[in-house]
Amino acid sequence: MRITLRTGDITAEICDAIVNAANSSLLGGGGVDGAIHRAAGPELLGACRQVRAGQLPEGLPAGQAIATPAGRLSADWVIHTVGPNRHAGQTDPEVLVSCYAASLSEAQRVGAATVAFPAIGAGVYGWSAAETAAAAGQACNVQDWDGIDEVRFVLFSPDIHAAFAAVFSEADG
């Protein structure tokens, strides 16, 4: 599995699946979540409402992931995961690792060979860039992710890019 890093806009990525740092409602929000929902259009919101009406009426718990069609994005899938919110007392780093691992598992399930991730938890949820990068690294190395050819981390700032580069020193991009 190839790891690439870049600073940029995750909604512009051409890949099979884009991971959304969602809130538990799955109905949009700020940051990456809001940007993905805006770019994907009403189709994504409709798919998320179906998930909420069916299998997740209480919302998506932190550390889990679920895939929906990607609406107007160039990707086929949006994989939603909810990071633990440090400001709300959710401080277990294993839940953060689980966000990445559960998203990779969903990517395998839907047959996504290329997956673009943001820095889950590094925004308003209060995790440091180093903690987020370490969690991503641990999840990528926890097992062979058969069928996934590339994991691309699309990071919103140079400092977060630097933290991921420290973990994935062999990565290009």
PDB file of N, CA, C and O in Angstrom, residues 45-112:
ATOM      1  N   LEU A  45     -26.288  14.385   1.403  1.00  0.00           N
ATOM      2  CA  LEU A  45     -27.171  14.573   2.544  1.00  0.00           C
ATOM      3  C   LEU A  45     -28.321  13.570   2.504  1.00  0.00           C
ATOM      4  O   LEU A  45     -28.682  12.982   3.529  1.00  0.00           O
ATOM      5  N   GLY A  46     -28.865  13.328   1.330  1.00  0.00           N
ATOM      6  CA  GLY A  46     -29.942  12.347   1.190  1.00  0.00           C
ATOM      7  C   GLY A  46     -29.485  10.949   1.578  1.00  0.00           C
ATOM      8  O   GLY A  46     -30.204  10.214   2.275  1.00  0.00           O
ATOM      9  N   ALA A  47     -28.273  10.569   1.153  1.00  0.00           N
ATOM     10  CA  ALA A  47     -27.741   9.253   1.514  1.00  0.00           C
ATOM     11  C   ALA A  47     -27.522   9.154   3.025  1.00  0.00           C
ATOM     12  O   ALA A  47     -27.814   8.120   3.630  1.00  0.00           O
ATOM     13  N   CYS A  48     -27.037  10.229   3.619  1.00  0.00           N
ATOM     14  CA  CYS A  48     -26.816  10.231   5.070  1.00  0.00           C
ATOM     15  C   CYS A  48     -28.139  10.157   5.834  1.00  0.00           C
ATOM     16  O   CYS A  48     -28.237   9.469   6.858  1.00  0.00           O
ATOM     17  N   ARG A  49     -29.148  10.825   5.330  1.00  0.00           N
ATOM     18  CA  ARG A  49     -30.466  10.753   5.974  1.00  0.00           C
ATOM     19  C   ARG A  49     -31.021   9.331   5.913  1.00  0.00           C
ATOM     20  O   ARG A  49     -31.667   8.867   6.863  1.00  0.00           O
ATOM     21  N   GLN A  50     -30.777   8.631   4.802  1.00  0.00           N
ATOM     22  CA  GLN A  50     -31.220   7.233   4.699  1.00  0.00           C
ATOM     23  C   GLN A  50     -30.523   6.360   5.725  1.00  0.00           C
ATOM     24  O   GLN A  50     -31.150   5.502   6.350  1.00  0.00           O
ATOM     25  N   VAL A  51     -29.220   6.579   5.904  1.00  0.00           N
ATOM     26  CA  VAL A  51     -28.469   5.816   6.909  1.00  0.00           C
ATOM     27  C   VAL A  51     -29.043   6.082   8.295  1.00  0.00           C
ATOM     28  O   VAL A  51     -29.240   5.158   9.089  1.00  0.00           O
ATOM     29  N   ARG A  52     -29.328   7.346   8.595  1.00  0.00           N
ATOM     30  CA  ARG A  52     -29.876   7.700   9.905  1.00  0.00           C
ATOM     31  C   ARG A  52     -31.271   7.119  10.095  1.00  0.00           C
ATOM     32  O   ARG A  52     -31.623   6.683  11.203  1.00  0.00           O
ATOM     33  N   ALA A  53     -32.058   7.081   9.044  1.00  0.00           N
ATOM     34  CA  ALA A  53     -33.416   6.550   9.150  1.00  0.00           C
ATOM     35  C   ALA A  53     -33.422   5.031   9.289  1.00  0.00           C
ATOM     36  O   ALA A  53     -34.365   4.462   9.849  1.00  0.00           O
ATOM     37  N   GLY A  54     -32.361   4.387   8.825  1.00  0.00           N
ATOM     38  CA  GLY A  54     -32.298   2.926   8.857  1.00  0.00           C
ATOM     39  C   GLY A  54     -31.349   2.389   9.907  1.00  0.00           C
ATOM     40  O   GLY A  54     -31.707   2.251  11.073  1.00  0.00           O
ATOM     41  N   GLN A  55     -30.119   2.167   9.512  1.00  0.00           N
ATOM     42  CA  GLN A  55     -29.192   1.439  10.381  1.00  0.00           C
ATOM     43  C   GLN A  55     -28.580   2.235  11.528  1.00  0.00           C
ATOM     44  O   GLN A  55     -28.101   1.641  12.492  1.00  0.00           O
ATOM     45  N   LEU A  56     -28.586   3.562  11.471  1.00  0.00           N
ATOM     46  CA  LEU A  56     -27.962   4.355  12.548  1.00  0.00           C
ATOM     47  C   LEU A  56     -28.892   5.468  13.041  1.00  0.00           C
ATOM     48  O   LEU A  56     -28.567   6.655  12.959  1.00  0.00           O
ATOM     49  N   PRO A  57     -30.041   5.112  13.602  1.00  0.00           N
ATOM     50  CA  PRO A  57     -30.975   6.157  14.029  1.00  0.00           C
ATOM     51  C   PRO A  57     -30.420   7.058  15.133  1.00  0.00           C
ATOM     52  O   PRO A  57     -30.852   8.200  15.273  1.00  0.00           O
ATOM     53  N   GLU A  58     -29.468   6.574  15.911  1.00  0.00           N
ATOM     54  CA  GLU A  58     -28.864   7.372  16.983  1.00  0.00           C
ATOM     55  C   GLU A  58     -27.599   8.092  16.524  1.00  0.00           C
ATOM     56  O   GLU A  58     -26.952   8.773  17.317  1.00  0.00           O
ATOM     57  N   GLY A  59     -27.212   7.906  15.269  1.00  0.00           N
ATOM     58  CA  GLY A  59     -26.002   8.527  14.756  1.00  0.00           C
ATOM     59  C   GLY A  59     -24.825   7.569  14.779  1.00  0.00           C
ATOM     60  O   GLY A  59     -24.915   6.450  15.279  1.00  0.00           O
ATOM     61  N   LEU A  60     -23.717   8.022  14.231  1.00  0.00           N
ATOM     62  CA  LEU A  60     -22.507   7.200  14.123  1.00  0.00           C
ATOM     63  C   LEU A  60     -21.625   7.438  15.349  1.00  0.00           C
ATOM     64  O   LEU A  60     -21.200   8.570  15.593  1.00  0.00           O
ATOM     65  N   PRO A  61     -21.316   6.402  16.104  1.00  0.00           N
ATOM     66  CA  PRO A  61     -20.448   6.571  17.272  1.00  0.00           C
ATOM     67  C   PRO A  61     -19.000   6.880  16.880  1.00  0.00           C
ATOM     68  O   PRO A  61     -18.529   6.479  15.810  1.00  0.00           O
ATOM     69  N   ALA A  62     -18.299   7.556  17.761  1.00  0.00           N
ATOM     70  CA  ALA A  62     -16.886   7.855  17.540  1.00  0.00           C
ATOM     71  C   ALA A  62     -16.108   6.556  17.346  1.00  0.00           C
ATOM     72  O   ALA A  62     -16.358   5.562  18.021  1.00  0.00           O
ATOM     73  N   GLY A  63     -15.184   6.576  16.382  1.00  0.00           N
ATOM     74  CA  GLY A  63     -14.326   5.430  16.125  1.00  0.00           C
ATOM     75  C   GLY A  63     -14.867   4.442  15.118  1.00  0.00           C
ATOM     76  O   GLY A  63     -14.167   3.514  14.727  1.00  0.00           O
ATOM     77  N   GLN A  64     -16.106   4.613  14.696  1.00  0.00           N
ATOM     78  CA  GLN A  64     -16.691   3.724  13.689  1.00  0.00           C
ATOM     79  C   GLN A  64     -16.737   4.441  12.343  1.00  0.00           C
ATOM     80  O   GLN A  64     -16.475   5.647  12.263  1.00  0.00           O
ATOM     81  N   ALA A  65     -17.072   3.710  11.289  1.00  0.00           N
ATOM     82  CA  ALA A  65     -17.138   4.297   9.952  1.00  0.00           C
ATOM     83  C   ALA A  65     -18.247   3.642   9.146  1.00  0.00           C
ATOM     84  O   ALA A  65     -18.589   2.482   9.381  1.00  0.00           O
ATOM     85  N   ILE A  66     -18.770   4.410   8.191  1.00  0.00           N
ATOM     86  CA  ILE A  66     -19.786   3.901   7.277  1.00  0.00           C
ATOM     87  C   ILE A  66     -19.631   4.616   5.935  1.00  0.00           C
ATOM     88  O   ILE A  66     -19.312   5.808   5.893  1.00  0.00           O
ATOM     89  N   ALA A  67     -19.851   3.897   4.851  1.00  0.00           N
ATOM     90  CA  ALA A  67     -19.729   4.461   3.505  1.00  0.00           C
ATOM     91  C   ALA A  67     -21.099   4.783   2.929  1.00  0.00           C
ATOM     92  O   ALA A  67     -22.070   4.076   3.167  1.00  0.00           O
ATOM     93  N   THR A  68     -21.129   5.885   2.165  1.00  0.00           N
ATOM     94  CA  THR A  68     -22.305   6.257   1.381  1.00  0.00           C
ATOM     95  C   THR A  68     -21.828   6.626  -0.015  1.00  0.00           C
ATOM     96  O   THR A  68     -20.648   6.936  -0.209  1.00  0.00           O
ATOM     97  N   PRO A  69     -22.732   6.637  -0.988  1.00  0.00           N
ATOM     98  CA  PRO A  69     -22.352   7.180  -2.299  1.00  0.00           C
ATOM     99  C   PRO A  69     -21.892   8.636  -2.134  1.00  0.00           C
ATOM    100  O   PRO A  69     -22.325   9.341  -1.210  1.00  0.00           O
ATOM    101  N   ALA A  70     -21.029   9.085  -3.042  1.00  0.00           N
ATOM    102  CA  ALA A  70     -20.344  10.371  -2.891  1.00  0.00           C
ATOM    103  C   ALA A  70     -21.037  11.553  -3.547  1.00  0.00           C
ATOM    104  O   ALA A  70     -20.475  12.644  -3.592  1.00  0.00           O
ATOM    105  N   GLY A  71     -22.230  11.365  -4.045  1.00  0.00           N
ATOM    106  CA  GLY A  71     -22.923  12.498  -4.654  1.00  0.00           C
ATOM    107  C   GLY A  71     -22.146  13.069  -5.823  1.00  0.00           C
ATOM    108  O   GLY A  71     -21.707  12.341  -6.705  1.00  0.00           O
ATOM    109  N   ARG A  72     -21.920  14.368  -5.819  1.00  0.00           N
ATOM    110  CA  ARG A  72     -21.291  15.064  -6.942  1.00  0.00           C
ATOM    111  C   ARG A  72     -19.762  15.091  -6.893  1.00  0.00           C
ATOM    112  O   ARG A  72     -19.139  15.721  -7.751  1.00  0.00           O
ATOM    113  N   LEU A  73     -19.164  14.442  -5.914  1.00  0.00           N
ATOM    114  CA  LEU A  73     -17.704  14.371  -5.856  1.00  0.00           C
ATOM    115  C   LEU A  73     -17.191  13.438  -6.951  1.00  0.00           C
ATOM    116  O   LEU A  73     -17.937  12.598  -7.454  1.00  0.00           O
ATOM    117  N   SER A  74     -15.924  13.555  -7.287  1.00  0.00           N
ATOM    118  CA  SER A  74     -15.362  12.650  -8.289  1.00  0.00           C
ATOM    119  C   SER A  74     -15.159  11.247  -7.733  1.00  0.00           C
ATOM    120  O   SER A  74     -15.026  10.296  -8.494  1.00  0.00           O
ATOM    121  N   ALA A  75     -15.149  11.094  -6.431  1.00  0.00           N
ATOM    122  CA  ALA A  75     -15.032   9.785  -5.788  1.00  0.00           C
ATOM    123  C   ALA A  75     -16.344   9.017  -5.938  1.00  0.00           C
ATOM    124  O   ALA A  75     -17.404   9.606  -6.185  1.00  0.00           O
ATOM    125  N   ASP A  76     -16.264   7.720  -5.761  1.00  0.00           N
ATOM    126  CA  ASP A  76     -17.477   6.895  -5.750  1.00  0.00           C
ATOM    127  C   ASP A  76     -18.133   6.866  -4.372  1.00  0.00           C
ATOM    128  O   ASP A  76     -19.334   6.700  -4.264  1.00  0.00           O
ATOM    129  N   TRP A  77     -17.303   6.982  -3.335  1.00  0.00           N
ATOM    130  CA  TRP A  77     -17.765   6.804  -1.972  1.00  0.00           C
ATOM    131  C   TRP A  77     -17.282   7.926  -1.065  1.00  0.00           C
ATOM    132  O   TRP A  77     -16.178   8.430  -1.249  1.00  0.00           O
ATOM    133  N   VAL A  78     -18.092   8.250  -0.076  1.00  0.00           N
ATOM    134  CA  VAL A  78     -17.641   9.022   1.077  1.00  0.00           C
ATOM    135  C   VAL A  78     -17.724   8.069   2.257  1.00  0.00           C
ATOM    136  O   VAL A  78     -18.752   7.430   2.492  1.00  0.00           O
ATOM    137  N   ILE A  79     -16.601   7.925   2.951  1.00  0.00           N
ATOM    138  CA  ILE A  79     -16.562   7.105   4.158  1.00  0.00           C
ATOM    139  C   ILE A  79     -16.571   8.061   5.345  1.00  0.00           C
ATOM    140  O   ILE A  79     -15.654   8.855   5.522  1.00  0.00           O
ATOM    141  N   HIS A  80     -17.630   7.996   6.122  1.00  0.00           N
ATOM    142  CA  HIS A  80     -17.825   8.898   7.254  1.00  0.00           C
ATOM    143  C   HIS A  80     -17.261   8.236   8.509  1.00  0.00           C
ATOM    144  O   HIS A  80     -17.534   7.067   8.771  1.00  0.00           O
ATOM    145  N   THR A  81     -16.490   8.995   9.267  1.00  0.00           N
ATOM    146  CA  THR A  81     -16.020   8.533  10.566  1.00  0.00           C
ATOM    147  C   THR A  81     -16.071   9.701  11.534  1.00  0.00           C
ATOM    148  O   THR A  81     -15.924  10.856  11.126  1.00  0.00           O
ATOM    149  N   VAL A  82     -16.316   9.396  12.792  1.00  0.00           N
ATOM    150  CA  VAL A  82     -16.438  10.431  13.814  1.00  0.00           C
ATOM    151  C   VAL A  82     -15.255  10.314  14.760  1.00  0.00           C
ATOM    152  O   VAL A  82     -15.089   9.292  15.429  1.00  0.00           O
ATOM    153  N   GLY A  83     -14.441  11.343  14.785  1.00  0.00           N
ATOM    154  CA  GLY A  83     -13.302  11.362  15.696  1.00  0.00           C
ATOM    155  C   GLY A  83     -13.747  11.613  17.120  1.00  0.00           C
ATOM    156  O   GLY A  83     -14.799  12.205  17.366  1.00  0.00           O
ATOM    157  N   PRO A  84     -12.933  11.169  18.078  1.00  0.00           N
ATOM    158  CA  PRO A  84     -13.228  11.486  19.467  1.00  0.00           C
ATOM    159  C   PRO A  84     -12.975  12.975  19.726  1.00  0.00           C
ATOM    160  O   PRO A  84     -12.006  13.541  19.223  1.00  0.00           O
ATOM    161  N   ASN A  85     -13.843  13.578  20.471  1.00  0.00           N
ATOM    162  CA  ASN A  85     -13.744  15.012  20.762  1.00  0.00           C
ATOM    163  C   ASN A  85     -13.035  15.221  22.094  1.00  0.00           C
ATOM    164  O   ASN A  85     -13.614  14.997  23.154  1.00  0.00           O
ATOM    165  N   ARG A  86     -11.767  15.639  22.032  1.00  0.00           N
ATOM    166  CA  ARG A  86     -10.977  15.868  23.254  1.00  0.00           C
ATOM    167  C   ARG A  86     -11.655  16.881  24.174  1.00  0.00           C
ATOM    168  O   ARG A  86     -11.595  16.749  25.398  1.00  0.00           O
ATOM    169  N   HIS A  87     -12.274  17.889  23.595  1.00  0.00           N
ATOM    170  CA  HIS A  87     -12.921  18.931  24.398  1.00  0.00           C
ATOM    171  C   HIS A  87     -14.133  18.412  25.165  1.00  0.00           C
ATOM    172  O   HIS A  87     -14.561  19.023  26.134  1.00  0.00           O
ATOM    173  N   ALA A  88     -14.666  17.282  24.725  1.00  0.00           N
ATOM    174  CA  ALA A  88     -15.813  16.668  25.405  1.00  0.00           C
ATOM    175  C   ALA A  88     -15.358  15.518  26.308  1.00  0.00           C
ATOM    176  O   ALA A  88     -16.173  14.707  26.745  1.00  0.00           O
ATOM    177  N   GLY A  89     -14.038  15.425  26.544  1.00  0.00           N
ATOM    178  CA  GLY A  89     -13.516  14.394  27.436  1.00  0.00           C
ATOM    179  C   GLY A  89     -13.215  13.066  26.772  1.00  0.00           C
ATOM    180  O   GLY A  89     -12.900  12.092  27.453  1.00  0.00           O
ATOM    181  N   GLN A  90     -13.319  12.990  25.442  1.00  0.00           N
ATOM    182  CA  GLN A  90     -13.024  11.750  24.723  1.00  0.00           C
ATOM    183  C   GLN A  90     -11.525  11.743  24.379  1.00  0.00           C
ATOM    184  O   GLN A  90     -11.131  12.214  23.319  1.00  0.00           O
ATOM    185  N   THR A  91     -10.718  11.202  25.281  1.00  0.00           N
ATOM    186  CA  THR A  91      -9.265  11.333  25.175  1.00  0.00           C
ATOM    187  C   THR A  91      -8.542  10.020  24.893  1.00  0.00           C
ATOM    188  O   THR A  91      -7.314   9.973  24.937  1.00  0.00           O
ATOM    189  N   ASP A  92      -9.262   8.952  24.584  1.00  0.00           N
ATOM    190  CA  ASP A  92      -8.631   7.662  24.314  1.00  0.00           C
ATOM    191  C   ASP A  92      -8.063   7.646  22.894  1.00  0.00           C
ATOM    192  O   ASP A  92      -8.818   7.680  21.922  1.00  0.00           O
ATOM    193  N   PRO A  93      -6.729   7.595  22.756  1.00  0.00           N
ATOM    194  CA  PRO A  93      -6.143   7.606  21.413  1.00  0.00           C
ATOM    195  C   PRO A  93      -6.515   6.376  20.579  1.00  0.00           C
ATOM    196  O   PRO A  93      -6.473   6.434  19.351  1.00  0.00           O
ATOM    197  N   GLU A  94      -6.922   5.285  21.223  1.00  0.00           N
ATOM    198  CA  GLU A  94      -7.321   4.096  20.465  1.00  0.00           C
ATOM    199  C   GLU A  94      -8.602   4.344  19.665  1.00  0.00           C
ATOM    200  O   GLU A  94      -8.816   3.731  18.622  1.00  0.00           O
ATOM    201  N   VAL A  95      -9.441   5.234  20.156  1.00  0.00           N
ATOM    202  CA  VAL A  95     -10.653   5.589  19.396  1.00  0.00           C
ATOM    203  C   VAL A  95     -10.245   6.346  18.134  1.00  0.00           C
ATOM    204  O   VAL A  95     -10.813   6.136  17.060  1.00  0.00           O
ATOM    205  N   LEU A  96      -9.239   7.186  18.243  1.00  0.00           N
ATOM    206  CA  LEU A  96      -8.739   7.903  17.072  1.00  0.00           C
ATOM    207  C   LEU A  96      -8.124   6.925  16.068  1.00  0.00           C
ATOM    208  O   LEU A  96      -8.387   7.010  14.866  1.00  0.00           O
ATOM    209  N   VAL A  97      -7.335   5.972  16.545  1.00  0.00           N
ATOM    210  CA  VAL A  97      -6.774   4.930  15.671  1.00  0.00           C
ATOM    211  C   VAL A  97      -7.913   4.179  14.985  1.00  0.00           C
ATOM    212  O   VAL A  97      -7.862   3.897  13.783  1.00  0.00           O
ATOM    213  N   SER A  98      -8.959   3.879  15.740  1.00  0.00           N
ATOM    214  CA  SER A  98     -10.102   3.151  15.195  1.00  0.00           C
ATOM    215  C   SER A  98     -10.785   3.909  14.063  1.00  0.00           C
ATOM    216  O   SER A  98     -11.290   3.292  13.118  1.00  0.00           O
ATOM    217  N   CYS A  99     -10.799   5.238  14.119  1.00  0.00           N
ATOM    218  CA  CYS A  99     -11.379   6.018  13.017  1.00  0.00           C
ATOM    219  C   CYS A  99     -10.693   5.683  11.697  1.00  0.00           C
ATOM    220  O   CYS A  99     -11.348   5.459  10.676  1.00  0.00           O
ATOM    221  N   TYR A 100      -9.372   5.670  11.731  1.00  0.00           N
ATOM    222  CA  TYR A 100      -8.607   5.370  10.519  1.00  0.00           C
ATOM    223  C   TYR A 100      -8.774   3.908  10.114  1.00  0.00           C
ATOM    224  O   TYR A 100      -9.008   3.606   8.943  1.00  0.00           O
ATOM    225  N   ALA A 101      -8.660   2.991  11.070  1.00  0.00           N
ATOM    226  CA  ALA A 101      -8.763   1.566  10.760  1.00  0.00           C
ATOM    227  C   ALA A 101     -10.164   1.196  10.268  1.00  0.00           C
ATOM    228  O   ALA A 101     -10.310   0.445   9.287  1.00  0.00           O
ATOM    229  N   ALA A 102     -11.193   1.714  10.916  1.00  0.00           N
ATOM    230  CA  ALA A 102     -12.563   1.420  10.495  1.00  0.00           C
ATOM    231  C   ALA A 102     -12.829   1.991   9.103  1.00  0.00           C
ATOM    232  O   ALA A 102     -13.536   1.374   8.288  1.00  0.00           O
ATOM    233  N   SER A 103     -12.249   3.143   8.805  1.00  0.00           N
ATOM    234  CA  SER A 103     -12.405   3.731   7.468  1.00  0.00           C
ATOM    235  C   SER A 103     -11.712   2.874   6.414  1.00  0.00           C
ATOM    236  O   SER A 103     -12.254   2.662   5.320  1.00  0.00           O
ATOM    237  N   LEU A 104     -10.528   2.367   6.726  1.00  0.00           N
ATOM    238  CA  LEU A 104      -9.840   1.472   5.790  1.00  0.00           C
ATOM    239  C   LEU A 104     -10.620   0.179   5.596  1.00  0.00           C
ATOM    240  O   LEU A 104     -10.713  -0.343   4.483  1.00  0.00           O
ATOM    241  N   SER A 105     -11.224  -0.320   6.658  1.00  0.00           N
ATOM    242  CA  SER A 105     -12.053  -1.517   6.555  1.00  0.00           C
ATOM    243  C   SER A 105     -13.267  -1.267   5.665  1.00  0.00           C
ATOM    244  O   SER A 105     -13.634  -2.110   4.834  1.00  0.00           O
ATOM    245  N   GLU A 106     -13.895  -0.101   5.814  1.00  0.00           N
ATOM    246  CA  GLU A 106     -15.024   0.259   4.935  1.00  0.00           C
ATOM    247  C   GLU A 106     -14.555   0.386   3.487  1.00  0.00           C
ATOM    248  O   GLU A 106     -15.258  -0.024   2.565  1.00  0.00           O
ATOM    249  N   ALA A 107     -13.373   0.960   3.291  1.00  0.00           N
ATOM    250  CA  ALA A 107     -12.830   1.074   1.931  1.00  0.00           C
ATOM    251  C   ALA A 107     -12.669  -0.303   1.309  1.00  0.00           C
ATOM    252  O   ALA A 107     -13.022  -0.512   0.140  1.00  0.00           O
ATOM    253  N   GLN A 108     -12.147  -1.239   2.078  1.00  0.00           N
ATOM    254  CA  GLN A 108     -12.034  -2.615   1.575  1.00  0.00           C
ATOM    255  C   GLN A 108     -13.412  -3.174   1.236  1.00  0.00           C
ATOM    256  O   GLN A 108     -13.591  -3.796   0.193  1.00  0.00           O
ATOM    257  N   ARG A 109     -14.361  -2.965   2.115  1.00  0.00           N
ATOM    258  CA  ARG A 109     -15.710  -3.517   1.930  1.00  0.00           C
ATOM    259  C   ARG A 109     -16.349  -3.044   0.638  1.00  0.00           C
ATOM    260  O   ARG A 109     -16.995  -3.812  -0.069  1.00  0.00           O
ATOM    261  N   VAL A 110     -16.141  -1.758   0.292  1.00  0.00           N
ATOM    262  CA  VAL A 110     -16.770  -1.222  -0.914  1.00  0.00           C
ATOM    263  C   VAL A 110     -15.871  -1.348  -2.151  1.00  0.00           C
ATOM    264  O   VAL A 110     -16.267  -0.952  -3.233  1.00  0.00           O
ATOM    265  N   GLY A 111     -14.670  -1.875  -1.978  1.00  0.00           N
ATOM    266  CA  GLY A 111     -13.774  -2.085  -3.104  1.00  0.00           C
ATOM    267  C   GLY A 111     -13.007  -0.852  -3.546  1.00  0.00           C
ATOM    268  O   GLY A 111     -12.608  -0.749  -4.711  1.00  0.00           O
ATOM    269  N   ALA A 112     -12.774   0.075  -2.635  1.00  0.00           N
ATOM    270  CA  ALA A 112     -12.034   1.302  -2.967  1.00  0.00           C
ATOM    271  C   ALA A 112     -10.533   1.023  -2.928  1.00  0.00           C
ATOM    272  O   ALA A 112     -10.004   0.636  -1.889  1.00  0.00           O
TER     273      ALA A 112
END
